[in-house]
mmCIF file of C-alpha atoms in Angstrom:
data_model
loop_
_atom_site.group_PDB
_atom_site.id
_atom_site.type_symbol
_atom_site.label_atom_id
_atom_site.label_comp_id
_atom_site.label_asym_id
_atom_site.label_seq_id
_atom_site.Cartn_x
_atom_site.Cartn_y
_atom_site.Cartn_z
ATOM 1 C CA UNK A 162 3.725 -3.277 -10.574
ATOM 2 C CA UNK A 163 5.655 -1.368 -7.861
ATOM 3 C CA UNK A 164 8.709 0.313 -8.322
ATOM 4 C CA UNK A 165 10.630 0.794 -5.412
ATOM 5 C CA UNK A 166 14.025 2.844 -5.442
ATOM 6 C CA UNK A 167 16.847 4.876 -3.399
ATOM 7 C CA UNK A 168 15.336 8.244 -4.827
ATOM 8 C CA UNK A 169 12.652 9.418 -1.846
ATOM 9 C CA UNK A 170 11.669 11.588 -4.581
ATOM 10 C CA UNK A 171 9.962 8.385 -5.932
ATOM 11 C CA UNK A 172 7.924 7.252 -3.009
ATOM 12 C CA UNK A 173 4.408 7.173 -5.027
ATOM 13 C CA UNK A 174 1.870 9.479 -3.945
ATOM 14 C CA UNK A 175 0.013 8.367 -0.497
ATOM 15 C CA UNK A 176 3.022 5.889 0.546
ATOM 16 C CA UNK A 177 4.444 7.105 4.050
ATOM 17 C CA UNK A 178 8.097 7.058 4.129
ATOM 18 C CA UNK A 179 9.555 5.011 7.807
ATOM 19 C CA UNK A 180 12.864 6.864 7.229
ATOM 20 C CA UNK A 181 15.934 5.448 8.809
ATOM 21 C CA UNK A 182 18.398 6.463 6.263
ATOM 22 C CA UNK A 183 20.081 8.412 8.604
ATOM 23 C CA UNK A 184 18.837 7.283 11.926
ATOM 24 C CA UNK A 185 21.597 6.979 14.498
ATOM 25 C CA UNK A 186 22.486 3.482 16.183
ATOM 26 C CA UNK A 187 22.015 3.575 19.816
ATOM 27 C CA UNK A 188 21.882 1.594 22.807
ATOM 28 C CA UNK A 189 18.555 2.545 24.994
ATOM 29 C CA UNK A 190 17.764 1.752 28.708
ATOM 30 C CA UNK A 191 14.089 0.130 28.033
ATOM 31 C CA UNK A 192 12.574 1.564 31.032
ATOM 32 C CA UNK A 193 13.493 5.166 29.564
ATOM 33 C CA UNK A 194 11.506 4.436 26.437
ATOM 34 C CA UNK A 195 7.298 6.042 27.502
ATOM 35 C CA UNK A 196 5.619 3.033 27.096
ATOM 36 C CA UNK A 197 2.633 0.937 28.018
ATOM 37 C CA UNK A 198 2.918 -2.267 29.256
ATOM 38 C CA UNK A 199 0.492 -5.101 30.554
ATOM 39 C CA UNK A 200 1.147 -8.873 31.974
ATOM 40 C CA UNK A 201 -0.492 -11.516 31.369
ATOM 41 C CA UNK A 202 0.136 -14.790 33.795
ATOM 42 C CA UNK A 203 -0.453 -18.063 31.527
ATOM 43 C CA UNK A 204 -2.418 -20.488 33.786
ATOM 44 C CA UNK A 205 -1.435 -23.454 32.640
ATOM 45 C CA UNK A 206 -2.705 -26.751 33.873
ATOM 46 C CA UNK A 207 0.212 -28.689 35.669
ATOM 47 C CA UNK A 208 0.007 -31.857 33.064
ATOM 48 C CA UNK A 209 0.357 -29.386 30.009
ATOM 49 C CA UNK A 210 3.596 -27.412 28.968
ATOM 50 C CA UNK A 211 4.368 -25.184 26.394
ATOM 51 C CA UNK A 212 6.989 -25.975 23.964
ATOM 52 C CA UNK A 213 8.746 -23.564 21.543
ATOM 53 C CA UNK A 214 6.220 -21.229 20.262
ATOM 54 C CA UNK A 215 6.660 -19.286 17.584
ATOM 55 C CA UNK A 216 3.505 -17.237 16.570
ATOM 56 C CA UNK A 217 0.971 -15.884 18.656
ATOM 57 C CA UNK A 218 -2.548 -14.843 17.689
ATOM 58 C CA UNK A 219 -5.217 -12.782 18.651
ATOM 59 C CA UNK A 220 -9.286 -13.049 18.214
ATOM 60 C CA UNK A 221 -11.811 -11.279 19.764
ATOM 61 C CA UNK A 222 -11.447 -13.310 22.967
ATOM 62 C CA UNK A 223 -8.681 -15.933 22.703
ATOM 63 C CA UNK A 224 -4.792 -15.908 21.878
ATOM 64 C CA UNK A 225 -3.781 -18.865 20.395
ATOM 65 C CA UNK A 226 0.020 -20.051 20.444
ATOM 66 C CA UNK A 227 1.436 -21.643 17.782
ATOM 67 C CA UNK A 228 4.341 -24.615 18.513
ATOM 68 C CA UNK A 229 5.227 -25.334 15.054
ATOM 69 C CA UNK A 230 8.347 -28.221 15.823
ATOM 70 C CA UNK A 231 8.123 -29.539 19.027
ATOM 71 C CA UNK A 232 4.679 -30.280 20.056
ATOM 72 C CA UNK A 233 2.979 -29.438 16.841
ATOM 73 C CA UNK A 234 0.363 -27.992 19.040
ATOM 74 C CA UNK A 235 -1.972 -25.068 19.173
ATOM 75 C CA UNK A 236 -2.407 -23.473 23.183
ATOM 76 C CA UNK A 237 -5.826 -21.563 23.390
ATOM 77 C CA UNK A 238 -6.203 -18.968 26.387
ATOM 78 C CA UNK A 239 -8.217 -16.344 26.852
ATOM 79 C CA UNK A 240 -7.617 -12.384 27.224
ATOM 80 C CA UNK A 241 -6.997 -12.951 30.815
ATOM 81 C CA UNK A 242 -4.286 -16.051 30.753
ATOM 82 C CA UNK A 243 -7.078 -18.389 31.682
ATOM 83 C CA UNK A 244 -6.343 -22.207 29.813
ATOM 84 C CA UNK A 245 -8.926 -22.788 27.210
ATOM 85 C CA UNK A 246 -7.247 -25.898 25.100
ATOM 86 C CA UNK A 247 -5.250 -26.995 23.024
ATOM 87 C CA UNK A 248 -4.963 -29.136 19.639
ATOM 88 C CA UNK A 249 -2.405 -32.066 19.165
ATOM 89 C CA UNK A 250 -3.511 -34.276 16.822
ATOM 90 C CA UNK A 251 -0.240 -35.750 15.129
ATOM 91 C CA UNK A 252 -1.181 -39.086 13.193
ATOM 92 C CA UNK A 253 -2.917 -39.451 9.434
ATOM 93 C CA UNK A 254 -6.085 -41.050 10.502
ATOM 94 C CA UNK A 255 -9.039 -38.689 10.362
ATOM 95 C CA UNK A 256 -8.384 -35.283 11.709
ATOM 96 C CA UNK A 257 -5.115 -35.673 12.523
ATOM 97 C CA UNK A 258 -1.909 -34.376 10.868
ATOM 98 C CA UNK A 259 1.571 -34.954 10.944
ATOM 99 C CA UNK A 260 2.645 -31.257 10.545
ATOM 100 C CA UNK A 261 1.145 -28.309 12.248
ATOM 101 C CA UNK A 262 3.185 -26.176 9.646
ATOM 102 C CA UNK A 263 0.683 -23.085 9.569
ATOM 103 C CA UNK A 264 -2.509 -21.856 11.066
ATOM 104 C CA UNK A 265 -5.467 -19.410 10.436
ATOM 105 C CA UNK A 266 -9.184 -18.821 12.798
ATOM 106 C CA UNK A 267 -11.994 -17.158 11.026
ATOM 107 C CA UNK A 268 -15.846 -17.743 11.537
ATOM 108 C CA UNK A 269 -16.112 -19.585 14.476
ATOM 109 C CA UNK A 270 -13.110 -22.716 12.854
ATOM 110 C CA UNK A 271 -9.501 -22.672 12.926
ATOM 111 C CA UNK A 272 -7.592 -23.938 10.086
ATOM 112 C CA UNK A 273 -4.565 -25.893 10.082
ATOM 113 C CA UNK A 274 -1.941 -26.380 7.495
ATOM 114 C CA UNK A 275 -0.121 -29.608 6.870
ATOM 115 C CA UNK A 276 1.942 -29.759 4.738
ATOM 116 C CA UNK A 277 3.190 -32.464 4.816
ATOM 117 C CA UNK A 278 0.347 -34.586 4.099
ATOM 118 C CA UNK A 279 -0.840 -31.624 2.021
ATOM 119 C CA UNK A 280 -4.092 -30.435 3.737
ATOM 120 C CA UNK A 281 -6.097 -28.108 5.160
ATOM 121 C CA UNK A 282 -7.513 -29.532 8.683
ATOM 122 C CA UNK A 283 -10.834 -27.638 9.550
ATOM 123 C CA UNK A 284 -11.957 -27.560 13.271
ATOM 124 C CA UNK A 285 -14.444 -26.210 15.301
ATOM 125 C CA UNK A 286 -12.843 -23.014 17.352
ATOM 126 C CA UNK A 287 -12.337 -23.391 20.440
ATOM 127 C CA UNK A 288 -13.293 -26.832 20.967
ATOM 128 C CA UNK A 289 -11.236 -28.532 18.069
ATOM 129 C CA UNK A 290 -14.477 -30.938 16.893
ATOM 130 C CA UNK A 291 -13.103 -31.652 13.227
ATOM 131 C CA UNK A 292 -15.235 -30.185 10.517
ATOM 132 C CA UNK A 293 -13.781 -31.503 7.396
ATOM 133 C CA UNK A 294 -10.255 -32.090 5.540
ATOM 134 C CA UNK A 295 -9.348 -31.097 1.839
ATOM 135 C CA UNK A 296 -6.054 -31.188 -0.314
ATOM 136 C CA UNK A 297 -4.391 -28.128 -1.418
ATOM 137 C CA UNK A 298 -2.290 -28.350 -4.855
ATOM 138 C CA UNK A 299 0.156 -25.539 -4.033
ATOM 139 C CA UNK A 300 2.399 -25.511 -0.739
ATOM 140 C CA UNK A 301 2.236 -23.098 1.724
ATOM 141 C CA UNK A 302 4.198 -21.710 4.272
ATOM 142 C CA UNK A 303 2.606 -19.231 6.362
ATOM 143 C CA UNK A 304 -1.407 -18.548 6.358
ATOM 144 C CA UNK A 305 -3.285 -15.949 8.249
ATOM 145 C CA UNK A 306 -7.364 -15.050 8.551
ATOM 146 C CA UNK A 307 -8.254 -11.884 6.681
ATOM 147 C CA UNK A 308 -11.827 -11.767 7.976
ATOM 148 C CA UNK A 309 -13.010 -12.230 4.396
ATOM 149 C CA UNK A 310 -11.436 -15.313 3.326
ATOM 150 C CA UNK A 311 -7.291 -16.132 3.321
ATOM 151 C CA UNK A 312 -4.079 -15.109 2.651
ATOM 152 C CA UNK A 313 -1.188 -17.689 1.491
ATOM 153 C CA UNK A 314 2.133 -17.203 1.515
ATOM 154 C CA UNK A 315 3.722 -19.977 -1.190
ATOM 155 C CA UNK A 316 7.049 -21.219 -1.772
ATOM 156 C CA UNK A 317 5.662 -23.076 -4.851
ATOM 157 C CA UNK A 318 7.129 -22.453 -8.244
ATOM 158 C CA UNK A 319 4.538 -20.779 -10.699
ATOM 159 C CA UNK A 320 6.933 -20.149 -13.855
ATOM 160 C CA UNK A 321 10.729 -20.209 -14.173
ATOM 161 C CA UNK A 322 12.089 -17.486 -11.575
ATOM 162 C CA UNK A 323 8.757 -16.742 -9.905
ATOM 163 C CA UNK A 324 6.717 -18.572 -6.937
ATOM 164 C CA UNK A 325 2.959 -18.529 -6.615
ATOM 165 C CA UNK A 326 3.883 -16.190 -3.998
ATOM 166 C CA UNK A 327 0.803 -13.997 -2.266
ATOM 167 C CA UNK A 328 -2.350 -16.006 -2.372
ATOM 168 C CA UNK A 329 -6.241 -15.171 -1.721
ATOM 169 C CA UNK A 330 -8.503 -17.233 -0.743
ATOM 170 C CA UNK A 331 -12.084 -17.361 0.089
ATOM 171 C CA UNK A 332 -13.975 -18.923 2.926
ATOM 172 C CA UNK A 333 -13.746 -22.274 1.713
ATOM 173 C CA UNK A 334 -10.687 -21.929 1.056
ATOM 174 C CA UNK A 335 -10.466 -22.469 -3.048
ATOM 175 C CA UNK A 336 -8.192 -19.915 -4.374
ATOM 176 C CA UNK A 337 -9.357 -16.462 -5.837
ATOM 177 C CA UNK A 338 -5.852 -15.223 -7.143
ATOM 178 C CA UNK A 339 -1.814 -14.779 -6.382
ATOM 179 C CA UNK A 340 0.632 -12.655 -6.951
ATOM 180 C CA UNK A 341 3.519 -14.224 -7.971
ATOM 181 C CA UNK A 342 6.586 -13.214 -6.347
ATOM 182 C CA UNK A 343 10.699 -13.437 -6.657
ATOM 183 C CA UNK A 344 11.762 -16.680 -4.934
ATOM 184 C CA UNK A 345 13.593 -14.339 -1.977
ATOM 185 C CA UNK A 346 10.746 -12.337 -1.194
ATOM 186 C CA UNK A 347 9.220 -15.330 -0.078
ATOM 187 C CA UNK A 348 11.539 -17.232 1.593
ATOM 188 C CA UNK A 349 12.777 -14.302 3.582
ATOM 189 C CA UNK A 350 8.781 -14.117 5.149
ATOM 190 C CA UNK A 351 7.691 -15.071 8.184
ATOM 191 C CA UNK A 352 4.975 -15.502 10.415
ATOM 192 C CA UNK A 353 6.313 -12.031 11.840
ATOM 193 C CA UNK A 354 5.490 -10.495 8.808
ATOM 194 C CA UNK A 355 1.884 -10.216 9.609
ATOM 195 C CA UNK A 356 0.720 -7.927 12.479
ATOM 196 C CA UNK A 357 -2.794 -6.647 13.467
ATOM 197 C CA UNK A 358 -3.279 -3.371 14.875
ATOM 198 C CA UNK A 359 -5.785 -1.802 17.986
ATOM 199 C CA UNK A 360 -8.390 -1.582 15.350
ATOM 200 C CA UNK A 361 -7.579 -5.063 14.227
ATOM 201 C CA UNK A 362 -6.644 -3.970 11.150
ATOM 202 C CA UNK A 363 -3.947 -6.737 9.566
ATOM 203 C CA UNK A 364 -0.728 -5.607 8.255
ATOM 204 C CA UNK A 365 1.778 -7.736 5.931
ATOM 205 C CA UNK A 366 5.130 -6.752 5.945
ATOM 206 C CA UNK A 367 7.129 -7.773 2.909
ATOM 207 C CA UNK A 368 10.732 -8.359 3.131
ATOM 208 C CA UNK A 369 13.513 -7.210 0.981
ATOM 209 C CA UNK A 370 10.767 -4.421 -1.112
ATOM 210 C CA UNK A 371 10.409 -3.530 2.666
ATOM 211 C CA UNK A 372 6.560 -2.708 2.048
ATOM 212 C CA UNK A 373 4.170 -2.901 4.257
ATOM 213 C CA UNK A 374 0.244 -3.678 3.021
ATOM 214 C CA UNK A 375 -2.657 -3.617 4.996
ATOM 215 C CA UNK A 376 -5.072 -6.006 3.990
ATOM 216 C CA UNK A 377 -7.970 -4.363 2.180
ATOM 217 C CA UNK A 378 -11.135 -6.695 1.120
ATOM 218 C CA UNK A 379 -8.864 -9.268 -0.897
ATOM 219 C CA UNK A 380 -6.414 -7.089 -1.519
ATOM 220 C CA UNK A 381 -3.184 -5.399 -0.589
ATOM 221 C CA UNK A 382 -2.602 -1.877 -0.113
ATOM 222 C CA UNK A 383 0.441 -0.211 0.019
ATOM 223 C CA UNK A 384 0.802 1.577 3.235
ATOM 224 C CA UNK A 385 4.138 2.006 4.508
ATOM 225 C CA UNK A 386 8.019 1.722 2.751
ATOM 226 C CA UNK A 387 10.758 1.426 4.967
ATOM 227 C CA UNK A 388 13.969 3.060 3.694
ATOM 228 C CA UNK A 389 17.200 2.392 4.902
ATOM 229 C CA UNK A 390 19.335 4.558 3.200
ATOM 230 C CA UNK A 391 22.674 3.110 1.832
ATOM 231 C CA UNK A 392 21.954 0.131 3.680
ATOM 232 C CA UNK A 393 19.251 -1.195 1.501
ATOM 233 C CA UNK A 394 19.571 -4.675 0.532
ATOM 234 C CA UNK A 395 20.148 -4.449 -3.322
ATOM 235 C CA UNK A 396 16.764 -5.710 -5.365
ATOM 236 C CA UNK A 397 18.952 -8.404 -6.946
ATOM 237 C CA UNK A 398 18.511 -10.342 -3.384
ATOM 238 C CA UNK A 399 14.796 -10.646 -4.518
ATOM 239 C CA UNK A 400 15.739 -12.952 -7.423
ATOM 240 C CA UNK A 401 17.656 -15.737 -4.888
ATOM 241 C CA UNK A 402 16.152 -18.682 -4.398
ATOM 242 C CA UNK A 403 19.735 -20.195 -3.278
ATOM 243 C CA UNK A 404 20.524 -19.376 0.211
ATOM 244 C CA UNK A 405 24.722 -19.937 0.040
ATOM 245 C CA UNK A 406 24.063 -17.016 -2.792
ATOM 246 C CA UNK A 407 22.204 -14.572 -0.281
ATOM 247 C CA UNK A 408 24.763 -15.141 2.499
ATOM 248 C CA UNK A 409 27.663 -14.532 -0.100
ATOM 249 C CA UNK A 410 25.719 -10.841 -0.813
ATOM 250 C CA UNK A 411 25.396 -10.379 2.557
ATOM 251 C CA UNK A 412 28.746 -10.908 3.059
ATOM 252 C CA UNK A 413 30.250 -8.039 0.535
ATOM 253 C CA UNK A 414 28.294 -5.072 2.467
ATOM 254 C CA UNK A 415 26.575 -3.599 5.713
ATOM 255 C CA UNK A 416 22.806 -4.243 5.624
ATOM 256 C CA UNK A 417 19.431 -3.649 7.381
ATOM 257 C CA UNK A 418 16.887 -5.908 5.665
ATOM 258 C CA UNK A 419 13.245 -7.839 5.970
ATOM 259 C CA UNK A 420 11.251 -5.652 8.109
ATOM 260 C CA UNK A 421 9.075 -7.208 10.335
ATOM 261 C CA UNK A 422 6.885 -7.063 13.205
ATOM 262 C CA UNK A 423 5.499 -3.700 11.878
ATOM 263 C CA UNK A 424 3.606 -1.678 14.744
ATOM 264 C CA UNK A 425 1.890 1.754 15.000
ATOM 265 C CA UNK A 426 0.782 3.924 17.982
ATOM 266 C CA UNK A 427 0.237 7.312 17.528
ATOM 267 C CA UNK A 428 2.586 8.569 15.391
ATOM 268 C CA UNK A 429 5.415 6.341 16.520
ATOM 269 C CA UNK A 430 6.317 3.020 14.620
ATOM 270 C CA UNK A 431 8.263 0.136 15.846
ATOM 271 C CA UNK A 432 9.726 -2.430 13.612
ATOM 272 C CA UNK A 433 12.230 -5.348 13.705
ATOM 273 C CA UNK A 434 14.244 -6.452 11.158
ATOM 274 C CA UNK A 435 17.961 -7.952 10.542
ATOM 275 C CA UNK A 436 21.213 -6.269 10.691
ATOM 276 C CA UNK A 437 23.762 -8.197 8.182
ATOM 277 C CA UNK A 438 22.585 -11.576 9.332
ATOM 278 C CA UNK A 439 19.290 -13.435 10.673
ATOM 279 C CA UNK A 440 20.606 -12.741 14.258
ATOM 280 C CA UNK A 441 20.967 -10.167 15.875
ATOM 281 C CA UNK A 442 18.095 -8.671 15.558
ATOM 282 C CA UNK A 443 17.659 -4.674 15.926
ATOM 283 C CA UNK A 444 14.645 -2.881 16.393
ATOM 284 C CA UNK A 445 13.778 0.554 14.977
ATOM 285 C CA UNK A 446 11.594 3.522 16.605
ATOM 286 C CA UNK A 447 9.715 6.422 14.034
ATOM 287 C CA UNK A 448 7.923 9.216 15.086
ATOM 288 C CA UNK A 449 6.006 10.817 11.947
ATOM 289 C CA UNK A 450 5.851 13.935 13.783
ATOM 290 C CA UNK A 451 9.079 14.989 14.105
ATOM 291 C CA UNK A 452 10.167 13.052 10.973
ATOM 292 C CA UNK A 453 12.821 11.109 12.861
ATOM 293 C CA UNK A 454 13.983 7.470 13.242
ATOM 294 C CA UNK A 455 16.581 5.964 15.713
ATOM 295 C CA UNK A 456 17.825 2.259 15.477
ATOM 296 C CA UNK A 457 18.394 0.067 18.595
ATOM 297 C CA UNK A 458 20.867 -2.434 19.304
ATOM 298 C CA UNK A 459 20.500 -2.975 22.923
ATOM 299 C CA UNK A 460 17.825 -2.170 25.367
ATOM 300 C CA UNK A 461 19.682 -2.886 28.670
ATOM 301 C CA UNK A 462 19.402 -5.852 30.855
ATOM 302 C CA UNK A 463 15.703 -6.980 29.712
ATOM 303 C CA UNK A 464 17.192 -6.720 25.575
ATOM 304 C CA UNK A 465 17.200 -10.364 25.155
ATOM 305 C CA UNK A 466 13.086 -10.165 26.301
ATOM 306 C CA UNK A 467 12.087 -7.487 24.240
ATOM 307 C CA UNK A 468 14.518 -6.851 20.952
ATOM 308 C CA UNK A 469 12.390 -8.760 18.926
ATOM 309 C CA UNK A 470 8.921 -9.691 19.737
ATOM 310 C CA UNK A 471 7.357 -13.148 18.686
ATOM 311 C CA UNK A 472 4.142 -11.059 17.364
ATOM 312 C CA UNK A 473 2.695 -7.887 17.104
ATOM 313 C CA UNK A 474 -1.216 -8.213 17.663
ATOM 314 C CA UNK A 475 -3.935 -5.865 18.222
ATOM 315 C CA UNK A 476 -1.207 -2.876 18.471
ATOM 316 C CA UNK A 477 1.009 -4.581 21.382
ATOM 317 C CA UNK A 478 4.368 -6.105 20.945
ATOM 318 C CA UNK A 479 4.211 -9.649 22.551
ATOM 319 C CA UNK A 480 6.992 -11.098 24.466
ATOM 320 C CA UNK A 481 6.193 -14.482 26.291
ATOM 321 C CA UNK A 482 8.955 -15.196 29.282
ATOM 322 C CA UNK A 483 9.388 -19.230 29.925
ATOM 323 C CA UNK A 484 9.327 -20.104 33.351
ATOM 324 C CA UNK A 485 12.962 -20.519 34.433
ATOM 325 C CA UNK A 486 14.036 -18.282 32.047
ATOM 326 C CA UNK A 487 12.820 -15.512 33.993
ATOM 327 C CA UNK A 488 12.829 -13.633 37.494
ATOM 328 C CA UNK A 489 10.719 -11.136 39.768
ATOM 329 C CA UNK A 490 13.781 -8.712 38.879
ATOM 330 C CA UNK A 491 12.784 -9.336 35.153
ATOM 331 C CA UNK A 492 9.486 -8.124 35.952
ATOM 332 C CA UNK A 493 10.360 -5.537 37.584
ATOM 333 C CA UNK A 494 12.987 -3.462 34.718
ATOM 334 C CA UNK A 495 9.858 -4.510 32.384
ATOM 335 C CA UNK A 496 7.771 -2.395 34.705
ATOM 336 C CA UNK A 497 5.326 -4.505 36.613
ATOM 337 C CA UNK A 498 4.111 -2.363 39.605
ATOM 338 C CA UNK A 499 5.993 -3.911 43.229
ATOM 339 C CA UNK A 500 3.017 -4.505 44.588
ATOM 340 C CA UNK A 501 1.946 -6.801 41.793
ATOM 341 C CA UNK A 502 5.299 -8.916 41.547
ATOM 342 C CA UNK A 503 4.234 -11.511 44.353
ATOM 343 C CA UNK A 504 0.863 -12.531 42.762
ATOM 344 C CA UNK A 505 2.764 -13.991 40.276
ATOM 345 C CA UNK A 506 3.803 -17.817 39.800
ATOM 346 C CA UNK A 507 7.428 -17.498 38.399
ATOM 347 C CA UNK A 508 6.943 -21.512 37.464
ATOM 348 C CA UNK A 509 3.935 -20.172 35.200
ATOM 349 C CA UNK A 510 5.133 -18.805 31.942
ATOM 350 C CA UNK A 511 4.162 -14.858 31.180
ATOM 351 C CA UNK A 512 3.215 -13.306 28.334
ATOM 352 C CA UNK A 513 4.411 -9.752 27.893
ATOM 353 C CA UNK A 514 2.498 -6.602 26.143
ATOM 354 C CA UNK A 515 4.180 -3.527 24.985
ATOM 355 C CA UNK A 516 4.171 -0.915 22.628
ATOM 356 C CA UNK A 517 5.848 2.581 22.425
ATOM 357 C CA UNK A 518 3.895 5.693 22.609
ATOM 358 C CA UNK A 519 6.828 8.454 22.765
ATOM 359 C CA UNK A 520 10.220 8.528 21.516
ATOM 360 C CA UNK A 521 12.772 8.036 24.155
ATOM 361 C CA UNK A 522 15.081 11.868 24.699
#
């Protein structure tokens, strides 16, 4: 059991406290934040084009994109942008699927979740040769490789009030345990919620107790809680599983709530998460060594690029810019060097790496 209140005098012994109970609201110019940055040019063969992605991963030598609705499609590249592959399978013959819902690579296979159909599609990583298909019994909604087996993430019911929740699996993916979790808790997480750091350590950030875990064996540890002061999200929240009720709480009151895209460099943190509504987003900065927080609303002309990341892998922020939606200007307030902006093809998308190393004065 955890036992999470208002009282800092209750953080349990261990827990870090991200503070931003009193942290100001500002608006920062994102080229005065210290930071380190790198680009990454996506070279993309002219017949293939990425569609809405939503998740990007990391693995010793590939990223992997995730397009969840409109190609149903998995984009393999390596470190260096170069194109690798890609899965799109959509049909219910054989190693197909019809939904591309969720995703996991561990051991040499990536794993996909459909959930419609109900399975778990095993292939060969990165060549996508199928391995084999099963049926899960409980629905899923995000996944993620723990390097030991599999974490779930279940909007299931598993008694009145409570989903299946947090789920461990091993490698062959039959189910060790859960912990079963208030229906909010688990429809307020997202794929955002997990993060890896430069050690590749994996992180789980859980909204509305506004813990983060890191993933230990088959287990969660408590790391990290996130306190915003008076504007917590009340615990009640937890219990919803009726959104028209959450939006009428969020209506009566001013809140920060489900942390998310949890990062850690040094001793500064970054972390998204919502401010009264699912948009905007605002993004908040903690340095452990002086003890202080600040909370940012707008970061200039690049905001709309780096406010809220898609992922946070292997201790980088990731931003991916869509060609057209993007200039050699943008480049240049995100930092690229001038004598790097012409090498790159503005018709190619970009992925963006970032990640704060000094409070900005």
């Amino acid at each position: 059991m955890v036992t999470i209140s208002c009282n800092s005098a209750n953080v349990k012994e261990g827990l870090k406290k991200i503070d931003f109970s009193k942290a100001p609201l500002k608006d920062v110019d994102f080229r005065e934040i210290p930071k380190e940055s790198k680009f990454v040019p996506l070279r993309l063969p002219d017949s293939v084009y990425l569609g809405k992605i939503e998740t990007i991963r990391f693995t010793d030598k590939y990223m992997v994109l995730h397009d969840r609705e409109l190609a149903k499609a998995l984009y393999v590249f390596d470190h260096e942008g170069n194109y690798i592959g890609r899965l799109k399978r959509h049909g219910e013959a054989e190693g197909e699927y019809l939904s591309l819902y969720a995703f996991a690579v561990s051991g040499g296979n990536v794993y996909v979740y459909d959930r419609r159909l109900g399975n778990i599609v095993k292939y060969t990583f990165p060549e996508f040769d199928l391995v084999s298909s099963q049926s899960m019994n409980i629905y899923l909604t995000e996944m993620v490789g723990t390097g030991k087996g599999f974490m779930g993430i279940s909007d299931d019911f598993e008694e009145e009030g409570y989903y299946y929740g947090q789920l461990f699996y091993d490698e062959d993916f039959q189910l060790i345990s859960n912990i079963k979790k208030r229906p909010g808790i688990i429809e307020a997480t997202e794929s955002t919620g997990f993060s890896t750091d430069d050690t590749g350590e994996l992180y789980y950030s859980e909204p509305l107790s506004e813990m983060v875990y890191k993933m230990d064996g088959k287990i969660l540890k408590e790391q990290y809680l996130i306190d915003f002061g008076s504007h917590g999200i009340p615990t009640e929240v937890a219990e919803f599983s009726d959104a028209e009720d959450f939006y009428e709480l969020l209506s009566e009151g001013h809140y920060f709530f489900a942390a998310h895209n949890f990062n850690r460099t040094g001793s500064i943190v970054s972390v998204n998460f919502y401010n009264q509504d699912i948009e905007p987003q605002l993004q908040g900065l903690y340095d452990f060594k002086t003890e202080k927080g600040m909370i940012i609303k707008d970061l200039g002309e690049v905001t709309d690029y780096v406010i809220a990341p898609i992922s946070v892998q292997q201790g980088y922020n990731i931003a991916l810019l869509y060609p057209d939606e993007y200039s050699r200007e943008t480049l240049r307030l995100l930092g690229m060097k001038e004598e790097n902006l012409d090498s790159i093809d503005i018709s190619k998308p970009v992925i963006y790496k970032y990640r704060y190393v000094k409070m900005p004065s």
